[in-house]
mmCIF file of C-alpha atoms in Angstrom:
data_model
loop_
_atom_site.group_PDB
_atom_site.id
_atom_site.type_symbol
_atom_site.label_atom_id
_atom_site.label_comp_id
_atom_site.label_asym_id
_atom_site.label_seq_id
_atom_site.Cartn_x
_atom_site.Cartn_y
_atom_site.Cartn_z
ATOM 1 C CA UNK A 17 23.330 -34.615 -7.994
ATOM 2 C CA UNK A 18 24.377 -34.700 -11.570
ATOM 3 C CA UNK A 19 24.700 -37.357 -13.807
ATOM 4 C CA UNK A 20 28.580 -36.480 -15.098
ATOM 5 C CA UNK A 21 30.988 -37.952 -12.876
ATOM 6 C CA UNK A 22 33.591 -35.539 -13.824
ATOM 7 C CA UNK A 23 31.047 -32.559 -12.095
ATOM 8 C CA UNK A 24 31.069 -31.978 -8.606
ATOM 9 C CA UNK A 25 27.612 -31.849 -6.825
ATOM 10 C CA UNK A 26 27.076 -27.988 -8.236
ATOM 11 C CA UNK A 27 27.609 -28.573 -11.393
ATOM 12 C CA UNK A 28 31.399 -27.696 -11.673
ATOM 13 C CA UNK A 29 34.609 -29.281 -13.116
ATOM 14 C CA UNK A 30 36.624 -29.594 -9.916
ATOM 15 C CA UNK A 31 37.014 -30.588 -6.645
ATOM 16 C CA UNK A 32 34.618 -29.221 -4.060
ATOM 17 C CA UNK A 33 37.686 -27.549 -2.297
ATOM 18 C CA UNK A 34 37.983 -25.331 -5.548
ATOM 19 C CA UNK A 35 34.919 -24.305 -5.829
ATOM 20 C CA UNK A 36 33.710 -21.637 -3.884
ATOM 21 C CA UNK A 37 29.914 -20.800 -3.253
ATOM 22 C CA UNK A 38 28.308 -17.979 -1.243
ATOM 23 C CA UNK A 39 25.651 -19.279 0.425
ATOM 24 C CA UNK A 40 22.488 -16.502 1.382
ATOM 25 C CA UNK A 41 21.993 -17.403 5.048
ATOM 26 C CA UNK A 42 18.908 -16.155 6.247
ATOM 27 C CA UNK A 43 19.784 -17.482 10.061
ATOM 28 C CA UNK A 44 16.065 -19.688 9.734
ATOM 29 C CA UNK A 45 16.653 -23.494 9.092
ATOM 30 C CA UNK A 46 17.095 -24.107 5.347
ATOM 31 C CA UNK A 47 19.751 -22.114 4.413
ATOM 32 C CA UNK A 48 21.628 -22.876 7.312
ATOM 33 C CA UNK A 49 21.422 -26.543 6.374
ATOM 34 C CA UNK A 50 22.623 -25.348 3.074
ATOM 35 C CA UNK A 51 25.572 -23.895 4.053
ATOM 36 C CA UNK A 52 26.012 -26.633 6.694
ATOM 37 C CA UNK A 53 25.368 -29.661 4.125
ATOM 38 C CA UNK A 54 28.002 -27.610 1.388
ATOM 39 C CA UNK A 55 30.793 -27.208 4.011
ATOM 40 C CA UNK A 56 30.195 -30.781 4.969
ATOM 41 C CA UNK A 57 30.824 -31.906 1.739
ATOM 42 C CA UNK A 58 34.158 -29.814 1.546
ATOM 43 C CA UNK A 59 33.270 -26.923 -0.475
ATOM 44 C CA UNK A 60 35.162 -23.273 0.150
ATOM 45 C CA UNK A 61 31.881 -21.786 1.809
ATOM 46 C CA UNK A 62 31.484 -18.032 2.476
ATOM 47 C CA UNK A 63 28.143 -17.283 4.437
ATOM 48 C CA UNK A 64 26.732 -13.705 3.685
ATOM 49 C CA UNK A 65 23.496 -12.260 6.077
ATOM 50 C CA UNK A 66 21.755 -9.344 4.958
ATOM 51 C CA UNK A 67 20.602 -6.657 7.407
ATOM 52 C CA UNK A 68 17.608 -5.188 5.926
ATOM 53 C CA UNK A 69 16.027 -3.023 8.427
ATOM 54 C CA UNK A 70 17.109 -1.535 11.593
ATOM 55 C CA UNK A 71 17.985 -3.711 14.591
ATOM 56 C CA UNK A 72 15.979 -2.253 17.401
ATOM 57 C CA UNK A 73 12.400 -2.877 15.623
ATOM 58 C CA UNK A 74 13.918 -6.152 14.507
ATOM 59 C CA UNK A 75 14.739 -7.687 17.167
ATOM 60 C CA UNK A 76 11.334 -6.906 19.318
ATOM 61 C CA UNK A 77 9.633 -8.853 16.335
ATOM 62 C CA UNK A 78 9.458 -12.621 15.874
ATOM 63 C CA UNK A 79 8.477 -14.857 13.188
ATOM 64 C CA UNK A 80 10.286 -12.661 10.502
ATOM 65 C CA UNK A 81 13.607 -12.951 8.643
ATOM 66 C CA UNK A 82 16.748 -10.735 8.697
ATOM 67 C CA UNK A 83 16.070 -9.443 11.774
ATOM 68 C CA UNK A 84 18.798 -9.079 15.118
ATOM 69 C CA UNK A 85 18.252 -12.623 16.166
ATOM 70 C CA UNK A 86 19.087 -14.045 12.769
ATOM 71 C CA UNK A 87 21.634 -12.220 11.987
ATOM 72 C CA UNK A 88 22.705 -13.905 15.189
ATOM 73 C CA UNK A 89 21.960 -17.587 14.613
ATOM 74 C CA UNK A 90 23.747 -17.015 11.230
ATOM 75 C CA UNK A 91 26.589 -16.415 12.579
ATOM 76 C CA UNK A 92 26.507 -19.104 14.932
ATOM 77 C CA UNK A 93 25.879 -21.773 12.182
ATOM 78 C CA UNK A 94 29.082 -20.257 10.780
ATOM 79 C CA UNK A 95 31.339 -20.704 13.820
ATOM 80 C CA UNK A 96 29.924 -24.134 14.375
ATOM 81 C CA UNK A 97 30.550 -25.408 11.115
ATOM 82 C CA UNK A 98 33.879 -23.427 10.477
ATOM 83 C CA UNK A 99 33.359 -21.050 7.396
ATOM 84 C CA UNK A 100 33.698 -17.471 7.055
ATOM 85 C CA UNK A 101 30.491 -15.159 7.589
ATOM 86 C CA UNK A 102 29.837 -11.843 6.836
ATOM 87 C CA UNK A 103 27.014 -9.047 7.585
ATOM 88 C CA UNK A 104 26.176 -6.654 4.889
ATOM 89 C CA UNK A 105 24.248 -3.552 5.447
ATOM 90 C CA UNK A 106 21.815 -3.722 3.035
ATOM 91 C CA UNK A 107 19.078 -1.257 5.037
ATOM 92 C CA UNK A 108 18.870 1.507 2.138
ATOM 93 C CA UNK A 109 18.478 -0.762 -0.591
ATOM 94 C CA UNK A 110 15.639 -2.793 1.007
ATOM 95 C CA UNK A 111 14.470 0.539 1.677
ATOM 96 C CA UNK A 112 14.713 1.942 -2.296
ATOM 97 C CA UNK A 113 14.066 -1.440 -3.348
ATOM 98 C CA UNK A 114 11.217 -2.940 -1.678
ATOM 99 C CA UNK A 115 9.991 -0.959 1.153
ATOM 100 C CA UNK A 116 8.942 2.681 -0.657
ATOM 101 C CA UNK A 117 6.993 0.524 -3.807
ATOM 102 C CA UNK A 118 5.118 -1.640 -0.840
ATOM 103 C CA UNK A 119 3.700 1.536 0.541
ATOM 104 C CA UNK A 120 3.474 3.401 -2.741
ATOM 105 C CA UNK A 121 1.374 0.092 -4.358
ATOM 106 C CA UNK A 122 -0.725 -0.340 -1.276
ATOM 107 C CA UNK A 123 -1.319 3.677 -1.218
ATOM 108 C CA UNK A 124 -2.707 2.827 -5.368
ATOM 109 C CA UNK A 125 -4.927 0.439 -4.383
ATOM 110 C CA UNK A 126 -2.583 -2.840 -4.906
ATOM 111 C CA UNK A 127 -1.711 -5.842 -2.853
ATOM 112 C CA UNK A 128 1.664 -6.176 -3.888
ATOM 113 C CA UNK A 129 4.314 -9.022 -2.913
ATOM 114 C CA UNK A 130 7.522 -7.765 -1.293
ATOM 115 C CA UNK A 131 8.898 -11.088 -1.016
ATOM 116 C CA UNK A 132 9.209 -11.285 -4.415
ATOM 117 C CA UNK A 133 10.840 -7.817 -4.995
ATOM 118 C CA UNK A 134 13.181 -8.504 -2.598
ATOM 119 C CA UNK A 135 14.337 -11.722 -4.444
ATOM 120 C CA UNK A 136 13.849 -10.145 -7.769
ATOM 121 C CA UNK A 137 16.021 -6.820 -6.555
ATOM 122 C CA UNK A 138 18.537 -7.117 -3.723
ATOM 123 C CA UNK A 139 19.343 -10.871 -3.016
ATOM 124 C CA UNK A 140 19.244 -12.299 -6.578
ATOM 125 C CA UNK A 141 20.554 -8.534 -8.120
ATOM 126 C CA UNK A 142 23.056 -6.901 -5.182
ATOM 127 C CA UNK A 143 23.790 -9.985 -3.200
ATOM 128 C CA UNK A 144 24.433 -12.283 -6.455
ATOM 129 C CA UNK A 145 27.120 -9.237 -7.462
ATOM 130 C CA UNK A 146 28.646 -9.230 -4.509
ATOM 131 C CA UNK A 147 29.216 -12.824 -4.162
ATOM 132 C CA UNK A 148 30.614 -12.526 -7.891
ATOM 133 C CA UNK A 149 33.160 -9.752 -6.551
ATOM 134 C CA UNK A 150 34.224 -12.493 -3.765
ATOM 135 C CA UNK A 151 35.271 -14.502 -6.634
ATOM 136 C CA UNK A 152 32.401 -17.143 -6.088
ATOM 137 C CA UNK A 153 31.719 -20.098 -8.522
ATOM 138 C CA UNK A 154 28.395 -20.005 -7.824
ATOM 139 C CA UNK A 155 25.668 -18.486 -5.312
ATOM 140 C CA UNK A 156 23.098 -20.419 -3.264
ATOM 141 C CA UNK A 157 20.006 -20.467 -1.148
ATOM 142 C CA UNK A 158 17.539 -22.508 0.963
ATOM 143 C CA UNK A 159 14.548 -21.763 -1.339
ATOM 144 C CA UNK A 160 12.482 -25.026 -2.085
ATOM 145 C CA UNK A 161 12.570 -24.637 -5.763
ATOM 146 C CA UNK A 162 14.827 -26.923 -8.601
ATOM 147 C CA UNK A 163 17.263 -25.777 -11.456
ATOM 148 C CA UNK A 164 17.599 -28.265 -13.752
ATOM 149 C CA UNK A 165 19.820 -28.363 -17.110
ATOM 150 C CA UNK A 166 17.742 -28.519 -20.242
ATOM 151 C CA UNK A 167 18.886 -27.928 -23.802
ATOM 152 C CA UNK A 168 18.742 -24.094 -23.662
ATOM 153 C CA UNK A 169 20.597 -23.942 -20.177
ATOM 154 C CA UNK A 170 19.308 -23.986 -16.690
ATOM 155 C CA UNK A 171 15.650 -23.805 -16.606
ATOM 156 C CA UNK A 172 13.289 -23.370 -13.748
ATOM 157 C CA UNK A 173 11.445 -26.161 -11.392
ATOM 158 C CA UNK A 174 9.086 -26.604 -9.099
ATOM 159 C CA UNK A 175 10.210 -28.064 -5.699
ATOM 160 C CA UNK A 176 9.814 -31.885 -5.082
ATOM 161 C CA UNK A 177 7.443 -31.077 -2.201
ATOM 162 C CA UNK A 178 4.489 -29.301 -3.272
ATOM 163 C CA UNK A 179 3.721 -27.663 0.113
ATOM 164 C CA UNK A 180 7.123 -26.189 0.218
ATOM 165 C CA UNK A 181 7.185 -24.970 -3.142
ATOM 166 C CA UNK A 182 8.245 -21.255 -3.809
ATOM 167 C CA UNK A 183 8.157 -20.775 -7.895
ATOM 168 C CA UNK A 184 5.623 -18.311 -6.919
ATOM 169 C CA UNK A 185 8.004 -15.691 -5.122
ATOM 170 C CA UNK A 186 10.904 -16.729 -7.630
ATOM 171 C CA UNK A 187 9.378 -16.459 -11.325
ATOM 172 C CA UNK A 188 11.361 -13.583 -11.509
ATOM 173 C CA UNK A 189 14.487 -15.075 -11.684
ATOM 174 C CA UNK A 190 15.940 -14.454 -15.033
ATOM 175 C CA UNK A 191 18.131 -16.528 -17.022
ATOM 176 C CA UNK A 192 21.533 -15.302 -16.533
ATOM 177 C CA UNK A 193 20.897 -15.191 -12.690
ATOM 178 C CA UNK A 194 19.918 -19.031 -12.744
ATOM 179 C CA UNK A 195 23.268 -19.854 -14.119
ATOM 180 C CA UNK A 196 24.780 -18.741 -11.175
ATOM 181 C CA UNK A 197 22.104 -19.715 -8.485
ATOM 182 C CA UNK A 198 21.863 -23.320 -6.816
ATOM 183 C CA UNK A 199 19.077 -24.406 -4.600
ATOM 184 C CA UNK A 200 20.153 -27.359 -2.841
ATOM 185 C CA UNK A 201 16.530 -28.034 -0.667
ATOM 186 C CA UNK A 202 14.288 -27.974 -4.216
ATOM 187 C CA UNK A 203 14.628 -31.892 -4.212
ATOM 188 C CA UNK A 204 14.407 -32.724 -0.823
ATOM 189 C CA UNK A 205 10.537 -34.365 0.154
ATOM 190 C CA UNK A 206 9.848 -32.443 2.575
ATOM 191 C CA UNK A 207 10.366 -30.084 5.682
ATOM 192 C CA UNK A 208 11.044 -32.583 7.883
ATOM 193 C CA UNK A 209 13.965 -33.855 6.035
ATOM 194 C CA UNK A 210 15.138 -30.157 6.537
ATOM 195 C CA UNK A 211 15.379 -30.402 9.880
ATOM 196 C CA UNK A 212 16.115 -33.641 10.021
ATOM 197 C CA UNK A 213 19.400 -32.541 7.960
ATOM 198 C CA UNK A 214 19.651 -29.930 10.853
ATOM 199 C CA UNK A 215 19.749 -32.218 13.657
ATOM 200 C CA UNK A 216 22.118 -34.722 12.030
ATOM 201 C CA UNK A 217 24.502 -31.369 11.528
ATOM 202 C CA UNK A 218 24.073 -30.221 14.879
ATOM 203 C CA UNK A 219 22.453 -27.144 14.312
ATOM 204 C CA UNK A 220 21.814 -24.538 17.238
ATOM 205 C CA UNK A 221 18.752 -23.744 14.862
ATOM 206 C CA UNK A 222 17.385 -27.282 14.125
ATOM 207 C CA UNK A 223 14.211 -26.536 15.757
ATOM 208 C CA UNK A 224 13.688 -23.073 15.204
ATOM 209 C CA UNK A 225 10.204 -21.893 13.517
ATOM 210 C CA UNK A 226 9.551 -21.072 10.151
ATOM 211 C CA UNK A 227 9.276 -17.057 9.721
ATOM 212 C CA UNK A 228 5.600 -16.562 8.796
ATOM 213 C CA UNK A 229 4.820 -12.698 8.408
ATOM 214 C CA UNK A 230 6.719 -10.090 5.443
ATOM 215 C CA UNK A 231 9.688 -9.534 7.600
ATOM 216 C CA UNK A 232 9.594 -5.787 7.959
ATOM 217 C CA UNK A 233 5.484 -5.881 8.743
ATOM 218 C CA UNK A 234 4.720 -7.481 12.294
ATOM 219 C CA UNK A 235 1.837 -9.584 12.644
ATOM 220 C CA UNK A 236 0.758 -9.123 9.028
ATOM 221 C CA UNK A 237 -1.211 -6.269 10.154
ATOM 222 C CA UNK A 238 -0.026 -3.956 6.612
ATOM 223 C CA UNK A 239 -1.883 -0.871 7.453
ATOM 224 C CA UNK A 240 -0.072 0.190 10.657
ATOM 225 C CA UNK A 241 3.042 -0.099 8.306
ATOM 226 C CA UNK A 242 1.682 2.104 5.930
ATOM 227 C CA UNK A 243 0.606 4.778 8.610
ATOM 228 C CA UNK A 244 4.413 4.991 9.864
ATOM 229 C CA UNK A 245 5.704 5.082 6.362
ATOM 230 C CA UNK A 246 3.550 7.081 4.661
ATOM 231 C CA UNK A 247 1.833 9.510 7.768
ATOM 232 C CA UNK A 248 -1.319 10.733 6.819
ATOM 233 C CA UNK A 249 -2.689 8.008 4.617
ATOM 234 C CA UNK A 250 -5.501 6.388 5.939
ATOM 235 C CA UNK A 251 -8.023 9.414 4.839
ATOM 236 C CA UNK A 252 -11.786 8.026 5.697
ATOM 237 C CA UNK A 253 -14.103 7.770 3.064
ATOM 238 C CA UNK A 254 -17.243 5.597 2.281
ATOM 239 C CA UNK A 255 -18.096 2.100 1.616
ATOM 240 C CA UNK A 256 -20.616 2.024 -1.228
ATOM 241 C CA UNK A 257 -22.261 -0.848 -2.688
ATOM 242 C CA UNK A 258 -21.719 -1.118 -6.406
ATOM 243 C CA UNK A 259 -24.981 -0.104 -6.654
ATOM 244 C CA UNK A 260 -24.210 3.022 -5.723
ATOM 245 C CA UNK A 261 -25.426 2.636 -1.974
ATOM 246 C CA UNK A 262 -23.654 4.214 0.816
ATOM 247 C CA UNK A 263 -23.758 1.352 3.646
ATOM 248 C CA UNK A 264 -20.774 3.149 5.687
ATOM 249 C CA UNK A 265 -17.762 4.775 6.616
ATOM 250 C CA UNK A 266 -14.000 3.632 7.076
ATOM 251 C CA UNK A 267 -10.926 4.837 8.561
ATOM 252 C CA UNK A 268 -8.795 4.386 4.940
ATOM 253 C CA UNK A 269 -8.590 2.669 2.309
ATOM 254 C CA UNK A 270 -5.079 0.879 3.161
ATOM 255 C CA UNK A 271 -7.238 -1.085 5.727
ATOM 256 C CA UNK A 272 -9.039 -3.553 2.782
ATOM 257 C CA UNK A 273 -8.517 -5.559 0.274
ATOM 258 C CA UNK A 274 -9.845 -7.086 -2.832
ATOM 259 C CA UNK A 275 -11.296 -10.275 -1.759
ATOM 260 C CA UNK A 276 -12.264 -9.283 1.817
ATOM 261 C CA UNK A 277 -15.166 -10.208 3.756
ATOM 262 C CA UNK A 278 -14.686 -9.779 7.406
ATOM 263 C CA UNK A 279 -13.859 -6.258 9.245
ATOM 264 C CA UNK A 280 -15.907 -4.559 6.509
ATOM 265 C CA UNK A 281 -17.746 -2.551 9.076
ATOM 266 C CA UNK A 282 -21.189 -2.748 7.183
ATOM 267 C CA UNK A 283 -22.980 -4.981 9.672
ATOM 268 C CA UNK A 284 -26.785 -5.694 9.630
ATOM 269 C CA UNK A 285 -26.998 -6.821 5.755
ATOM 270 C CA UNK A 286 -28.849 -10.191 4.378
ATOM 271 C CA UNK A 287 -26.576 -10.588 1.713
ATOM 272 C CA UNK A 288 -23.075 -11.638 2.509
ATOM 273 C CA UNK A 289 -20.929 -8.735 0.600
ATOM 274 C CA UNK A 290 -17.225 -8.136 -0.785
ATOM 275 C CA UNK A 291 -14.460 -5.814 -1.335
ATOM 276 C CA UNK A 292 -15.088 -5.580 -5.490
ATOM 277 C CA UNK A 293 -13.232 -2.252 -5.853
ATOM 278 C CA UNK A 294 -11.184 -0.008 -3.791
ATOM 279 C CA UNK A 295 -11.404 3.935 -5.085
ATOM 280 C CA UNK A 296 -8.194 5.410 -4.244
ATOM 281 C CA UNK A 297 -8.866 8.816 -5.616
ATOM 282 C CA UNK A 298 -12.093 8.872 -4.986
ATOM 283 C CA UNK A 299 -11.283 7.074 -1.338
ATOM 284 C CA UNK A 300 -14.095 4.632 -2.207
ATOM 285 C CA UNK A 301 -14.315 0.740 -1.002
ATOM 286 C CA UNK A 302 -16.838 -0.456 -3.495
ATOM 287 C CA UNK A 303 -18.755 -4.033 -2.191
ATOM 288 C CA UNK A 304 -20.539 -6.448 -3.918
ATOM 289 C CA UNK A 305 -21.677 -10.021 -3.793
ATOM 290 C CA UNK A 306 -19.755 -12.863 -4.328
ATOM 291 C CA UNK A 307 -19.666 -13.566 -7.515
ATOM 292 C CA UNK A 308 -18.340 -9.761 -8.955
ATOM 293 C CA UNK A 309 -14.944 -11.214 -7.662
ATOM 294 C CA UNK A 310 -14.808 -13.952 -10.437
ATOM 295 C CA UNK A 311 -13.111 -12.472 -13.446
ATOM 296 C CA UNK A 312 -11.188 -14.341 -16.413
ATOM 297 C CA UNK A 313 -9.337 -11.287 -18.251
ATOM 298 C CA UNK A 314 -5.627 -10.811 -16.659
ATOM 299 C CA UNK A 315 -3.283 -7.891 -17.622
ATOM 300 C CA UNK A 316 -0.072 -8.529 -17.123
ATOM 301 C CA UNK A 317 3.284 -6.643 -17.380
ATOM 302 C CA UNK A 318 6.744 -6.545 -16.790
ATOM 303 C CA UNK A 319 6.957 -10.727 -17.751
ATOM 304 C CA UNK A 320 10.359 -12.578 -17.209
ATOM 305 C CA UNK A 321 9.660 -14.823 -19.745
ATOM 306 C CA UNK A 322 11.508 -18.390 -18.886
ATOM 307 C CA UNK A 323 10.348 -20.396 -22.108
ATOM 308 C CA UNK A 324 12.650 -21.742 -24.923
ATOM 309 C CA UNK A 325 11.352 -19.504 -27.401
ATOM 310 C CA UNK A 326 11.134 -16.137 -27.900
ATOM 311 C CA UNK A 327 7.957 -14.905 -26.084
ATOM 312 C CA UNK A 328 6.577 -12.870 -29.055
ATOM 313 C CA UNK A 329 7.505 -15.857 -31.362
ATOM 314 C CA UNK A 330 3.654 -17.013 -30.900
ATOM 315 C CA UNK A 331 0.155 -15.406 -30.546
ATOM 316 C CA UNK A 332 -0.838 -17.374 -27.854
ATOM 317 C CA UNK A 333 0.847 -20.042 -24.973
ATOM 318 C CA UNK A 334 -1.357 -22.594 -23.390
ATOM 319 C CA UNK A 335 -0.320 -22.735 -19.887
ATOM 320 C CA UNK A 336 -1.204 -23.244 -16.615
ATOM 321 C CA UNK A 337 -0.886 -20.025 -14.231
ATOM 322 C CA UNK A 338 -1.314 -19.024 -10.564
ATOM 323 C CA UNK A 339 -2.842 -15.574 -9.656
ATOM 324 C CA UNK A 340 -1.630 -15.995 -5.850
ATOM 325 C CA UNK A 341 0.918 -18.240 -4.166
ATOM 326 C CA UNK A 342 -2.003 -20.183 -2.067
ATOM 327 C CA UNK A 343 -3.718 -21.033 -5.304
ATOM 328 C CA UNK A 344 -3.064 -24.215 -7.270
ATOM 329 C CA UNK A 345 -2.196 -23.856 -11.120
ATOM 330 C CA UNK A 346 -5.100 -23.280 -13.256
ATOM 331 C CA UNK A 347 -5.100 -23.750 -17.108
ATOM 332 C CA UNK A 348 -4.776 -20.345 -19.167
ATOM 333 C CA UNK A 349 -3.842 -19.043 -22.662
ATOM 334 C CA UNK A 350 -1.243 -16.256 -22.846
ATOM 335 C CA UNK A 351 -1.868 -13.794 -25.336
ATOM 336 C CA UNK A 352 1.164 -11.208 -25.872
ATOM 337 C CA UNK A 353 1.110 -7.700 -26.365
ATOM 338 C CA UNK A 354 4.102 -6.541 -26.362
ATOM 339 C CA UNK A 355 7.902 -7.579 -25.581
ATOM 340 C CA UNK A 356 6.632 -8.185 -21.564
ATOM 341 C CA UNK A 357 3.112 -7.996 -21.781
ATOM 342 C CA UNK A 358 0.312 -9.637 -22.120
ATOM 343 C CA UNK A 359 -3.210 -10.345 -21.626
ATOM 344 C CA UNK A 360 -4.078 -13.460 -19.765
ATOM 345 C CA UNK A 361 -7.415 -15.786 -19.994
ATOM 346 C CA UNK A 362 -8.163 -18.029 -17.510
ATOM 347 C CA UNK A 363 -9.832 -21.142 -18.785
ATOM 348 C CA UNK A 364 -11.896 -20.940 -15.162
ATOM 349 C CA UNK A 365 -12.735 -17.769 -13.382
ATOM 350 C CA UNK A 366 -10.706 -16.962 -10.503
ATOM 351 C CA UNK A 367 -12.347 -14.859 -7.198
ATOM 352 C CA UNK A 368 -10.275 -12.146 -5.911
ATOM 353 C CA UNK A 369 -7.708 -11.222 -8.582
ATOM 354 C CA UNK A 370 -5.965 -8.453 -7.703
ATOM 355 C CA UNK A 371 -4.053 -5.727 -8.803
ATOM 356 C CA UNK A 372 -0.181 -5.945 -7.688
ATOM 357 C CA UNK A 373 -0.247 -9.676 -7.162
ATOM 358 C CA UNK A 374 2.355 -12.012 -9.453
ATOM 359 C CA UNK A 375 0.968 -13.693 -12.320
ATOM 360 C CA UNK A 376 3.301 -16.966 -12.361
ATOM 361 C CA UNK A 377 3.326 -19.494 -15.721
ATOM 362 C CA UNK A 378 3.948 -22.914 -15.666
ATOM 363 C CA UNK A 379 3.960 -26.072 -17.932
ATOM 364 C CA UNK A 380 0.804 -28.010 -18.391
ATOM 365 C CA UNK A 381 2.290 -31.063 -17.798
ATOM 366 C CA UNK A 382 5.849 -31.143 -15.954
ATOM 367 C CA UNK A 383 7.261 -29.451 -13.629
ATOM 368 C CA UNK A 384 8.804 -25.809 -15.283
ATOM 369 C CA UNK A 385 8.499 -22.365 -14.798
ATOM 370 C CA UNK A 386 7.743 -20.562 -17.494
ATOM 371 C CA UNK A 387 7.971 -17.186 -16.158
ATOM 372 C CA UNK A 388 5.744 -14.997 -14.710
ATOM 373 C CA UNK A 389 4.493 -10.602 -14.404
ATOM 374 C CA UNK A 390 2.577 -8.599 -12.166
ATOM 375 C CA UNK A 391 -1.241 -8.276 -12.460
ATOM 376 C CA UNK A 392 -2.261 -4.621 -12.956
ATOM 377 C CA UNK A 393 -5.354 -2.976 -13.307
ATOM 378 C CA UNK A 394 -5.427 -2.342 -17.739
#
């Protein structure tokens, strides 16, 4: 809530009735609570659902987001609480967007994060213009992340409850776009007082699970994905030991990843061994032990730099920074090399950095996002 009295609880100059706010409704429980809690408090609410992929394979698949069924509870959540909803077909985008550089990274060798694309390009880039065109004050979501005003503007926050915290699938956001975003949940303790919120407004989804998988790949299981979008892939090859060793065959590369232990196919060893490397031209998995995973070097690229100062204004930033979204912070100096590059040296080695995974900065001390790139290979 803000401090001014003359601002209504979104920042604005006026009367919640004035001030209209597209709210992202995902049909899951946060953001209908969102739209719920904002039409509650008597703003001009307009829910928008995005269809991303096609209905039939949606709606045989649980556990995801966008799919038939939510499209469904959205628009339930709607009718309940009395405020417009509409449907956008949003299938090619996804597709142009998200979908073709998922397979295309995996295909390289990466283990990219389509979550964050999909923020980054259609909900936060398509979505945010079209709630501008419906003449909307302001756009928002049920992510579990904080904007805050600072001196410079809005600026970037981790969520109150650490467990629920996504600054790792947001670091993308640029500035401009967090002027117009709000994120009602990012102060709230925890998920419980989410559906707690839920029950009190009645929701028909109050109880309904979290999703848990990438919404357009079913069970997590990425490689059957890649088959169907890319036929022909999964060429076999061999599984060498870095020291040059052939232990065994595989069905394709797409079926490993850096970091991997289990399912190598390689049984009968005394030493417990790794993915390391994955050849893609070559259709090589390279294995190792252990402690090849550990690296402290980090290329980065394509940064959305959140800071106060211009990113190139220093040689180096002592942050904190997470190489994947189940990781806590770990202390790191930021060295740029270019406008939205940079080389990245982790104070402690990390195991399993990968190639296509975000690189997210934060503060040392506090609670701000500092930005954040993608990890590539250099």
């Amino acid at each position: 809530m803000p401090l001014d009295p003359e601002l209504n609880s979104l920042g604005f100059p006026k009367a919640p009735a004035d001030t209209r706010v597209v709210v992202a409704m995902s049909g899951g429980v946060d953001s209908s609570v969102v739209a719920a809690q904002l039409a509650e408090e008597g703003y001009d609410v307009v829910g928008v659902t995005l269809q991303l992929y096609d209905h039939g394979a949606a709606l045989a698949k649980k556990g995801a987001c966008c799919a038939g069924v939510d499209i469904h509870d959205a628009r339930r959540v709607a009718e309940e609480m009395g405020f417009p909803h509409y449907v956008l077909d949003y299938e090619n985008i996804f597709k142009d967007a998200v979908i073709d550089e998922f397979a295309d990274s995996y295909l390289a060798g990466a283990t990219p994060v389509p979550c964050i694309r999909c923020n980054e390009r259609v909900k936060f880039k398509d979505l945010l213009e079209t709630a501008k065109d419906l003449d909307a004050d302001c756009m928002a979501t049920g992510h579990y992340i904080q904007r805050k005003l600072g001196d410079r503007g809005a600026e970037l926050h981790c969520a109150a409850d650490a467990n629920r915290d996504q600054s790792y699938f947001l670091f993308s956001t640029t500035p401009e776009q967090l002027e117009f975003l709000r994120f009602p949940l990012g102060h709230l303790p925890s998920k419980d007082a989410t559906r707690q919120l839920a029950a009190r407004y009645g929701l028909p989804v109050a109880d309904k699970p979290d999703s848990q998988d990438i919404c357009f790949v079913p069970g997590g299981n990425y490689a059957s994905v890649i088959e169907k979008l890319r036929p022909g892939a999964a060429e076999p090859g061999e599984i060498v030991h870095a020291d040059g060793r052939v232990l065994g065959q595989h069905d394709g590369v797409i079926h490993y990843t850096i970091g991997q232990r289990r399912g190598l196919g390689i049984g009968g060893l005394d030493e417990p061994l790794y993915v390391v490397k994955l050849d893609v031209e070559s259709q090589r998995v390279i294995v190792g032990p252990k402690e090849m995973l550990a690296t402290r070097t980090v290329p980065v690229r394509e940064i959305n730099w959140l800071g106060d100062q211009e990113f190139q204004s220093r040689p180096e930033w002592h942050v904190s920074v997470k190489v994947r979204s189940t990781r806590p912070p770990r202390e790191a100096v930021i060295r740029p090399t270019g406008p939205d590059t940079a080389q990245v040296e982790l104070m402690v080695a990390e195991e399993g950095v990968s190639p296509g995974q975000a690189c997210v900065f934060y503060q040392t001390e506090g609670s701000r996002i500092l930005g954040g790139g993608w990890i590539w290979k250099g």
